C-alpha positions as protocol buffer text, in pm:
chain_id: "A"
residue {
  index: 1
  type: MET
  ca { x: 3351 y: 5673 z: -2815 }
}
residue {
  index: 2
  type: GLN
  ca { x: 3633 y: 5421 z: -2827 }
}
residue {
  index: 3
  type: ASP
  ca { x: 3548 y: 5062 z: -2914 }
}
residue {
  index: 4
  type: PRO
  ca { x: 3544 y: 4847 z: -2593 }
}
residue {
  index: 5
  type: ILE
  ca { x: 3769 y: 4582 z: -2747 }
}
residue {
  index: 6
  type: HIS
  ca { x: 4027 y: 4847 z: -2833 }
}
residue {
  index: 7
  type: GLU
  ca { x: 4012 y: 4978 z: -2477 }
}
residue {
  index: 8
  type: TRP
  ca { x: 4056 y: 4625 z: -2343 }
}
residue {
  index: 9
  type: MET
  ca { x: 4357 y: 4557 z: -2567 }
}
residue {
  index: 10
  type: ARG
  ca { x: 4525 y: 4892 z: -2501 }
}
residue {
  index: 11
  type: TRP
  ca { x: 4882 y: 4851 z: -2386 }
}
residue {
  index: 12
  type: GLN
  ca { x: 5087 y: 5095 z: -2184 }
}
residue {
  index: 13
  type: PRO
  ca { x: 5460 y: 5060 z: -2118 }
}
residue {
  index: 14
  type: THR
  ca { x: 5537 y: 4982 z: -1755 }
}
residue {
  index: 15
  type: GLY
  ca { x: 5904 y: 5076 z: -1754 }
}
residue {
  index: 16
  type: ARG
  ca { x: 6176 y: 4837 z: -1646 }
}
residue {
  index: 17
  type: ARG
  ca { x: 6054 y: 4484 z: -1590 }
}
residue {
  index: 18
  type: GLY
  ca { x: 6213 y: 4201 z: -1395 }
}
residue {
  index: 19
  type: ARG
  ca { x: 6278 y: 3848 z: -1512 }
}
residue {
  index: 20
  type: LEU
  ca { x: 5964 y: 3717 z: -1344 }
}
residue {
  index: 21
  type: SER
  ca { x: 5739 y: 4007 z: -1437 }
}
residue {
  index: 22
  type: GLY
  ca { x: 5555 y: 3790 z: -1688 }
}
residue {
  index: 23
  type: LEU
  ca { x: 5444 y: 3550 z: -1412 }
}
residue {
  index: 24
  type: VAL
  ca { x: 5167 y: 3575 z: -1153 }
}
residue {
  index: 25
  type: LEU
  ca { x: 5322 y: 3432 z: -836 }
}
residue {
  index: 26
  type: THR
  ca { x: 5044 y: 3419 z: -580 }
}
residue {
  index: 27
  type: PRO
  ca { x: 5071 y: 3142 z: -316 }
}
residue {
  index: 28
  type: ALA
  ca { x: 4813 y: 2919 z: -486 }
}
residue {
  index: 29
  type: ARG
  ca { x: 4979 y: 2959 z: -825 }
}
residue {
  index: 30
  type: VAL
  ca { x: 5322 y: 2886 z: -678 }
}
residue {
  index: 31
  type: VAL
  ca { x: 5182 y: 2560 z: -535 }
}
residue {
  index: 32
  type: VAL
  ca { x: 5056 y: 2468 z: -881 }
}
residue {
  index: 33
  type: GLY
  ca { x: 5392 y: 2559 z: -1032 }
}
residue {
  index: 34
  type: VAL
  ca { x: 5583 y: 2344 z: -783 }
}
residue {
  index: 35
  type: GLY
  ca { x: 5343 y: 2057 z: -850 }
}
residue {
  index: 36
  type: ALA
  ca { x: 5391 y: 2093 z: -1224 }
}
residue {
  index: 37
  type: ALA
  ca { x: 5770 y: 2089 z: -1180 }
}
residue {
  index: 38
  type: LEU
  ca { x: 5744 y: 1770 z: -973 }
}
residue {
  index: 39
  type: GLY
  ca { x: 5515 y: 1623 z: -1238 }
}
residue {
  index: 40
  type: LEU
  ca { x: 5766 y: 1700 z: -1512 }
}
residue {
  index: 41
  type: LEU
  ca { x: 6048 y: 1547 z: -1310 }
}
residue {
  index: 42
  type: GLY
  ca { x: 5845 y: 1241 z: -1214 }
}
residue {
  index: 43
  type: GLY
  ca { x: 5734 y: 1187 z: -1574 }
}
residue {
  index: 44
  type: LEU
  ca { x: 6099 y: 1163 z: -1683 }
}
residue {
  index: 45
  type: MET
  ca { x: 6214 y: 932 z: -1402 }
}
residue {
  index: 46
  type: PRO
  ca { x: 6165 y: 553 z: -1380 }
}
residue {
  index: 47
  type: TRP
  ca { x: 5838 y: 444 z: -1220 }
}
residue {
  index: 48
  type: ALA
  ca { x: 5952 y: 95 z: -1122 }
}
residue {
  index: 49
  type: GLU
  ca { x: 6290 y: -69 z: -1069 }
}
residue {
  index: 50
  type: GLY
  ca { x: 6393 y: -427 z: -1003 }
}
residue {
  index: 51
  type: VAL
  ca { x: 6583 y: -729 z: -1129 }
}
residue {
  index: 52
  type: ALA
  ca { x: 6467 y: -991 z: -1377 }
}
residue {
  index: 53
  type: PRO
  ca { x: 6623 y: -1278 z: -1574 }
}
residue {
  index: 54
  type: GLY
  ca { x: 6810 y: -1163 z: -1882 }
}
residue {
  index: 55
  type: LEU
  ca { x: 7072 y: -1284 z: -2126 }
}
residue {
  index: 56
  type: ARG
  ca { x: 7340 y: -1276 z: -1855 }
}
residue {
  index: 57
  type: GLY
  ca { x: 7139 y: -1395 z: -1559 }
}
residue {
  index: 58
  type: PHE
  ca { x: 6955 y: -1154 z: -1336 }
}
residue {
  index: 59
  type: GLU
  ca { x: 6990 y: -798 z: -1463 }
}
residue {
  index: 60
  type: PRO
  ca { x: 6861 y: -461 z: -1342 }
}
residue {
  index: 61
  type: VAL
  ca { x: 6536 y: -358 z: -1513 }
}
residue {
  index: 62
  type: PHE
  ca { x: 6318 y: -51 z: -1493 }
}
residue {
  index: 63
  type: PHE
  ca { x: 5983 y: 71 z: -1619 }
}
residue {
  index: 64
  type: SER
  ca { x: 5939 y: 428 z: -1739 }
}
residue {
  index: 65
  type: GLY
  ca { x: 5625 y: 623 z: -1815 }
}
residue {
  index: 66
  type: LEU
  ca { x: 5777 y: 717 z: -2150 }
}
residue {
  index: 67
  type: GLY
  ca { x: 5733 y: 355 z: -2262 }
}
residue {
  index: 68
  type: GLY
  ca { x: 5426 y: 139 z: -2276 }
}
residue {
  index: 69
  type: ALA
  ca { x: 5112 y: 345 z: -2326 }
}
residue {
  index: 70
  type: GLY
  ca { x: 5306 y: 671 z: -2301 }
}
residue {
  index: 71
  type: ASP
  ca { x: 5148 y: 793 z: -1977 }
}
residue {
  index: 72
  type: GLY
  ca { x: 5469 y: 973 z: -1889 }
}
residue {
  index: 73
  type: LEU
  ca { x: 5467 y: 1165 z: -2217 }
}
residue {
  index: 74
  type: LEU
  ca { x: 5108 y: 1273 z: -2153 }
}
residue {
  index: 75
  type: ILE
  ca { x: 5202 y: 1380 z: -1801 }
}
residue {
  index: 76
  type: LEU
  ca { x: 5481 y: 1599 z: -1940 }
}
residue {
  index: 77
  type: ILE
  ca { x: 5240 y: 1770 z: -2180 }
}
residue {
  index: 78
  type: LEU
  ca { x: 4968 y: 1819 z: -1917 }
}
residue {
  index: 79
  type: SER
  ca { x: 5209 y: 1947 z: -1650 }
}
residue {
  index: 80
  type: GLY
  ca { x: 5362 y: 2197 z: -1891 }
}
residue {
  index: 81
  type: ALA
  ca { x: 5019 y: 2319 z: -2002 }
}
residue {
  index: 82
  type: VAL
  ca { x: 4895 y: 2357 z: -1643 }
}
residue {
  index: 83
  type: ALA
  ca { x: 5208 y: 2552 z: -1547 }
}
residue {
  index: 84
  type: PHE
  ca { x: 5170 y: 2788 z: -1844 }
}
residue {
  index: 85
  type: LEU
  ca { x: 4798 y: 2852 z: -1797 }
}
residue {
  index: 86
  type: THR
  ca { x: 4836 y: 2907 z: -1423 }
}
residue {
  index: 87
  type: LEU
  ca { x: 5159 y: 3106 z: -1397 }
}
residue {
  index: 88
  type: HIS
  ca { x: 5186 y: 3309 z: -1716 }
}
residue {
  index: 89
  type: ARG
  ca { x: 5030 y: 3652 z: -1684 }
}
residue {
  index: 90
  type: THR
  ca { x: 4829 y: 3640 z: -2007 }
}
residue {
  index: 91
  type: PRO
  ca { x: 4612 y: 3331 z: -1936 }
}
residue {
  index: 92
  type: ALA
  ca { x: 4621 y: 3382 z: -1557 }
}
residue {
  index: 93
  type: LEU
  ca { x: 4461 y: 3727 z: -1587 }
}
residue {
  index: 94
  type: SER
  ca { x: 4238 y: 3638 z: -1879 }
}
residue {
  index: 95
  type: ARG
  ca { x: 3883 y: 3775 z: -1873 }
}
residue {
  index: 96
  type: VAL
  ca { x: 3754 y: 3459 z: -2042 }
}
residue {
  index: 97
  type: ARG
  ca { x: 3619 y: 3211 z: -1786 }
}
residue {
  index: 98
  type: THR
  ca { x: 3699 y: 2910 z: -2004 }
}
residue {
  index: 99
  type: VAL
  ca { x: 4070 y: 2996 z: -1998 }
}
residue {
  index: 100
  type: ARG
  ca { x: 4066 y: 3023 z: -1619 }
}
residue {
  index: 101
  type: LEU
  ca { x: 3886 y: 2690 z: -1579 }
}
residue {
  index: 102
  type: ALA
  ca { x: 4106 y: 2503 z: -1830 }
}
residue {
  index: 103
  type: PRO
  ca { x: 4378 y: 2414 z: -1571 }
}
residue {
  index: 104
  type: ALA
  ca { x: 4119 y: 2228 z: -1362 }
}
residue {
  index: 105
  type: VAL
  ca { x: 4031 y: 2006 z: -1659 }
}
residue {
  index: 106
  type: LEU
  ca { x: 4399 y: 1941 z: -1734 }
}
residue {
  index: 107
  type: VAL
  ca { x: 4475 y: 1856 z: -1370 }
}
residue {
  index: 108
  type: ALA
  ca { x: 4186 y: 1608 z: -1369 }
}
residue {
  index: 109
  type: LEU
  ca { x: 4333 y: 1445 z: -1680 }
}
residue {
  index: 110
  type: ALA
  ca { x: 4675 y: 1436 z: -1511 }
}
residue {
  index: 111
  type: ALA
  ca { x: 4524 y: 1261 z: -1208 }
}
residue {
  index: 112
  type: ILE
  ca { x: 4358 y: 1000 z: -1430 }
}
residue {
  index: 113
  type: THR
  ca { x: 4685 y: 951 z: -1619 }
}
residue {
  index: 114
  type: CYS
  ca { x: 4876 y: 912 z: -1293 }
}
residue {
  index: 115
  type: ALA
  ca { x: 4631 y: 646 z: -1173 }
}
residue {
  index: 116
  type: ASN
  ca { x: 4661 y: 465 z: -1506 }
}
residue {
  index: 117
  type: GLY
  ca { x: 5040 y: 484 z: -1482 }
}
residue {
  index: 118
  type: TYR
  ca { x: 5027 y: 334 z: -1133 }
}
residue {
  index: 119
  type: ARG
  ca { x: 4820 y: 44 z: -1265 }
}
residue {
  index: 120
  type: ALA
  ca { x: 5061 y: -10 z: -1557 }
}
residue {
  index: 121
  type: THR
  ca { x: 5356 y: -3 z: -1315 }
}
residue {
  index: 122
  type: LEU
  ca { x: 5203 y: -274 z: -1097 }
}
residue {
  index: 123
  type: LEU
  ca { x: 5137 y: -487 z: -1405 }
}
residue {
  index: 124
  type: GLU
  ca { x: 5501 y: -451 z: -1514 }
}
residue {
  index: 125
  type: ILE
  ca { x: 5626 y: -549 z: -1168 }
}
residue {
  index: 126
  type: ALA
  ca { x: 5396 y: -854 z: -1179 }
}
residue {
  index: 127
  type: VAL
  ca { x: 5556 y: -955 z: -1511 }
}
residue {
  index: 128
  type: TRP
  ca { x: 5903 y: -940 z: -1354 }
}
residue {
  index: 129
  type: GLU
  ca { x: 5786 y: -1150 z: -1059 }
}
residue {
  index: 130
  type: ARG
  ca { x: 5632 y: -1415 z: -1286 }
}
residue {
  index: 131
  type: ARG
  ca { x: 5972 y: -1447 z: -1454 }
}
residue {
  index: 132
  type: GLY
  ca { x: 6136 y: -1508 z: -1118 }
}
residue {
  index: 133
  type: GLY
  ca { x: 6255 y: -1154 z: -1057 }
}
residue {
  index: 134
  type: THR
  ca { x: 6161 y: -883 z: -811 }
}
residue {
  index: 135
  type: GLY
  ca { x: 6073 y: -517 z: -833 }
}
residue {
  index: 136
  type: GLY
  ca { x: 5909 y: -223 z: -664 }
}
residue {
  index: 137
  type: ILE
  ca { x: 5775 y: 123 z: -730 }
}
residue {
  index: 138
  type: ALA
  ca { x: 6053 y: 375 z: -792 }
}
residue {
  index: 139
  type: PRO
  ca { x: 6069 y: 730 z: -648 }
}
residue {
  index: 140
  type: GLY
  ca { x: 5967 y: 877 z: -984 }
}
residue {
  index: 141
  type: LEU
  ca { x: 5606 y: 758 z: -952 }
}
residue {
  index: 142
  type: TRP
  ca { x: 5575 y: 884 z: -594 }
}
residue {
  index: 143
  type: LEU
  ca { x: 5722 y: 1217 z: -704 }
}
residue {
  index: 144
  type: LEU
  ca { x: 5464 y: 1233 z: -981 }
}
residue {
  index: 145
  type: ALA
  ca { x: 5182 y: 1156 z: -737 }
}
residue {
  index: 146
  type: VAL
  ca { x: 5296 y: 1436 z: -504 }
}
residue {
  index: 147
  type: GLY
  ca { x: 5312 y: 1673 z: -801 }
}
residue {
  index: 148
  type: VAL
  ca { x: 4959 y: 1587 z: -913 }
}
residue {
  index: 149
  type: VAL
  ca { x: 4826 y: 1634 z: -558 }
}
residue {
  index: 150
  type: ALA
  ca { x: 5000 y: 1974 z: -536 }
}
residue {
  index: 151
  type: MET
  ca { x: 4860 y: 2082 z: -874 }
}
residue {
  index: 152
  type: ALA
  ca { x: 4513 y: 1970 z: -767 }
}
residue {
  index: 153
  type: ALA
  ca { x: 4536 y: 2154 z: -432 }
}
residue {
  index: 154
  type: GLY
  ca { x: 4651 y: 2478 z: -591 }
}
residue {
  index: 155
  type: THR
  ca { x: 4393 y: 2456 z: -868 }
}
residue {
  index: 156
  type: ILE
  ca { x: 4110 y: 2394 z: -621 }
}
residue {
  index: 157
  type: TRP
  ca { x: 4235 y: 2698 z: -429 }
}
residue {
  index: 158
  type: LEU
  ca { x: 4199 y: 2906 z: -746 }
}
residue {
  index: 159
  type: LEU
  ca { x: 3860 y: 2767 z: -852 }
}
residue {
  index: 160
  type: PRO
  ca { x: 3616 y: 2982 z: -646 }
}
residue {
  index: 161
  type: PRO
  ca { x: 3716 y: 3316 z: -808 }
}
residue {
  index: 162
  type: ALA
  ca { x: 3698 y: 3157 z: -1154 }
}
residue {
  index: 163
  type: ILE
  ca { x: 3355 y: 3008 z: -1085 }
}
residue {
  index: 164
  type: ARG
  ca { x: 3220 y: 3335 z: -942 }
}
residue {
  index: 165
  type: TRP
  ca { x: 3367 y: 3535 z: -1231 }
}
residue {
  index: 166
  type: GLN
  ca { x: 3121 y: 3795 z: -1354 }
}
residue {
  index: 167
  type: SER
  ca { x: 3151 y: 3912 z: -1713 }
}
residue {
  index: 168
  type: GLN
  ca { x: 3183 y: 4285 z: -1770 }
}
residue {
  index: 169
  type: ALA
  ca { x: 3093 y: 4512 z: -2056 }
}
residue {
  index: 170
  type: GLY
  ca { x: 3366 y: 4500 z: -2316 }
}
residue {
  index: 171
  type: ASP
  ca { x: 3485 y: 4148 z: -2231 }
}
residue {
  index: 172
  type: PRO
  ca { x: 3594 y: 3942 z: -2534 }
}
residue {
  index: 173
  type: THR
  ca { x: 3289 y: 3718 z: -2493 }
}
residue {
  index: 174
  type: ASP
  ca { x: 3068 y: 4025 z: -2528 }
}
residue {
  index: 175
  type: VAL
  ca { x: 3224 y: 4173 z: -2839 }
}
residue {
  index: 176
  type: VAL
  ca { x: 3298 y: 3850 z: -3030 }
}
residue {
  index: 177
  type: THR
  ca { x: 3012 y: 3692 z: -3221 }
}
residue {
  index: 178
  type: ILE
  ca { x: 3005 y: 3325 z: -3320 }
}
residue {
  index: 179
  type: ARG
  ca { x: 2852 y: 3245 z: -3656 }
}
residue {
  index: 180
  type: GLY
  ca { x: 2726 y: 2914 z: -3786 }
}
residue {
  index: 181
  type: ARG
  ca { x: 3006 y: 2915 z: -4041 }
}
residue {
  index: 182
  type: ASP
  ca { x: 3266 y: 2938 z: -3763 }
}
residue {
  index: 183
  type: VAL
  ca { x: 3109 y: 2646 z: -3577 }
}
residue {
  index: 184
  type: ALA
  ca { x: 3105 y: 2435 z: -3895 }
}
residue {
  index: 185
  type: VAL
  ca { x: 3470 y: 2512 z: -3971 }
}
residue {
  index: 186
  type: VAL
  ca { x: 3581 y: 2426 z: -3616 }
}
residue {
  index: 187
  type: ALA
  ca { x: 3375 y: 2105 z: -3618 }
}
residue {
  index: 188
  type: ALA
  ca { x: 3531 y: 2001 z: -3948 }
}
residue {
  index: 189
  type: GLY
  ca { x: 3877 y: 2066 z: -3806 }
}
residue {
  index: 190
  type: LEU
  ca { x: 3805 y: 1854 z: -3499 }
}
residue {
  index: 191
  type: ALA
  ca { x: 3666 y: 1578 z: -3720 }
}
residue {
  index: 192
  type: GLY
  ca { x: 3986 y: 1581 z: -3924 }
}
residue {
  index: 193
  type: ILE
  ca { x: 4210 y: 1523 z: -3621 }
}
residue {
  index: 194
  type: VAL
  ca { x: 4123 y: 1154 z: -3578 }
}
residue {
  index: 195
  type: PRO
  ca { x: 4183 y: 1035 z: -3937 }
}
residue {
  index: 196
  type: GLY
  ca { x: 4483 y: 1266 z: -3966 }
}
residue {
  index: 197
  type: GLY
  ca { x: 4637 y: 1127 z: -3648 }
}
residue {
  index: 198
  type: ALA
  ca { x: 4571 y: 768 z: -3758 }
}
residue {
  index: 199
  type: LEU
  ca { x: 4732 y: 837 z: -4094 }
}
residue {
  index: 200
  type: GLY
  ca { x: 5031 y: 1001 z: -3924 }
}
residue {
  index: 201
  type: ILE
  ca { x: 5082 y: 698 z: -3700 }
}
residue {
  index: 202
  type: ALA
  ca { x: 5058 y: 461 z: -3997 }
}
residue {
  index: 203
  type: ILE
  ca { x: 5316 y: 660 z: -4194 }
}
residue {
  index: 204
  type: GLY
  ca { x: 5547 y: 679 z: -3892 }
}
residue {
  index: 205
  type: LEU
  ca { x: 5533 y: 303 z: -3838 }
}
residue {
  index: 206
  type: GLU
  ca { x: 5592 y: 244 z: -4207 }
}
residue {
  index: 207
  type: LEU
  ca { x: 5904 y: 460 z: -4200 }
}
residue {
  index: 208
  type: THR
  ca { x: 6054 y: 340 z: -3870 }
}
residue {
  index: 209
  type: GLY
  ca { x: 5930 y: -18 z: -3843 }
}
residue {
  index: 210
  type: PRO
  ca { x: 5911 y: -96 z: -3469 }
}
residue {
  index: 211
  type: MET
  ca { x: 5627 y: 43 z: -3260 }
}
residue {
  index: 212
  type: ILE
  ca { x: 5799 y: 310 z: -3050 }
}
residue {
  index: 213
  type: ILE
  ca { x: 5596 y: 546 z: -2833 }
}
residue {
  index: 214
  type: GLY
  ca { x: 5790 y: 845 z: -2967 }
}
residue {
  index: 215
  type: THR
  ca { x: 5698 y: 751 z: -3323 }
}
residue {
  index: 216
  type: LEU
  ca { x: 5333 y: 706 z: -3229 }
}
residue {
  index: 217
  type: ALA
  ca { x: 5319 y: 1040 z: -3046 }
}
residue {
  index: 218
  type: PHE
  ca { x: 5501 y: 1234 z: -3317 }
}
residue {
  index: 219
  type: GLY
  ca { x: 5295 y: 1076 z: -3595 }
}
residue {
  index: 220
  type: ALA
  ca { x: 4970 y: 1143 z: -3410 }
}
residue {
  index: 221
  type: LEU
  ca { x: 5069 y: 1505 z: -3341 }
}
residue {
  index: 222
  type: ILE
  ca { x: 5176 y: 1593 z: -3694 }
}
residue {
  index: 223
  type: GLY
  ca { x: 4897 y: 1391 z: -3856 }
}
residue {
  index: 224
  type: GLY
  ca { x: 4636 y: 1542 z: -3625 }
}
residue {
  index: 225
  type: MET
  ca { x: 4750 y: 1896 z: -3703 }
}
residue {
  index: 226
  type: LEU
  ca { x: 4744 y: 1830 z: -4076 }
}
residue {
  index: 227
  type: GLY
  ca { x: 4406 y: 1659 z: -4045 }
}
residue {
  index: 228
  type: ALA
  ca { x: 4263 y: 1959 z: -3860 }
}
residue {
  index: 229
  type: TYR
  ca { x: 4398 y: 2195 z: -4125 }
}
residue {
  index: 230
  type: ALA
  ca { x: 4257 y: 1977 z: -4404 }
}
residue {
  index: 231
  type: GLY
  ca { x: 3917 y: 1965 z: -4234 }
}
residue {
  index: 232
  type: ASN
  ca { x: 3910 y: 2343 z: -4193 }
}
residue {
  index: 233
  type: TRP
  ca { x: 4016 y: 2401 z: -4553 }
}
residue {
  index: 234
  type: ALA
  ca { x: 3763 y: 2153 z: -4692 }
}
residue {
  index: 235
  type: MET
  ca { x: 3475 y: 2305 z: -4495 }
}
residue {
  index: 236
  type: ARG
  ca { x: 3569 y: 2662 z: -4596 }
}
residue {
  index: 237
  type: TRP
  ca { x: 3591 y: 2556 z: -4960 }
}
residue {
  index: 238
  type: ALA
  ca { x: 3252 y: 2382 z: -4941 }
}
residue {
  index: 239
  type: LEU
  ca { x: 3084 y: 2680 z: -4774 }
}
residue {
  index: 240
  type: ASP
  ca { x: 3236 y: 2928 z: -5020 }
}
residue {
  index: 241
  type: ALA
  ca { x: 3121 y: 2711 z: -5310 }
}
residue {
  index: 242
  type: LEU
  ca { x: 2769 y: 2694 z: -5161 }
}
residue {
  index: 243
  type: VAL
  ca { x: 2753 y: 3072 z: -5119 }
}
residue {
  index: 244
  type: ALA
  ca { x: 2879 y: 3128 z: -5473 }
}
residue {
  index: 245
  type: ARG
  ca { x: 2620 y: 2887 z: -5609 }
}
residue {
  index: 246
  type: ARG
  ca { x: 2336 y: 3060 z: -5424 }
}
residue {
  index: 247
  type: GLY
  ca { x: 2452 y: 3398 z: -5551 }
}
residue {
  index: 248
  type: ARG
  ca { x: 2410 y: 3299 z: -5913 }
}
């Protein structure tokens, strides 16, 4: 009898495939995709525009989500991840419930980030007004809000089937076993992300000088990845040493 996991992973050629054959374009998923596209566009556009005193009198000013706390950068990452998990055939048709529920978590984070970006935008406009200038919310923030609402609507539309999902014999969750060693290695990797990211930010600031959001994000990303790898490696080494010591 063939192993269930082999049966599940069996691949058969389907002949000629179109350009969009790798996507699942149901109405709900298209709504999420459109919302993600609006989120990406809104994250790149200015969130506030106005005029404020400068070196040459009153000059045009703007506030972007890519500056400040980096809410726009986070929106770009979340929107891209939601679009991939919702539209791409592999995660969209996954038989693992966690994968199907992941977009809902990411959309919730995007909504929180959008609200935080709105607050930061109002604070920036208030700074311009205290200096004698004026300003208002730019179309980019409204576009982002519409995108987040669309992603949320489409994701809520897709939630009931994911919640009611019934596991079947041969699903990955049935044939994959989780050992204590695996949990320890993953926990060590997660624990290494924070110090690794902090170290990456410190090195980035030391090399570039000024505190730029791009430097912070890049340093945190690279440092976090290296920290996770170091944590995994250290835990594996410690567990292997413990097993070798017990075997003596």
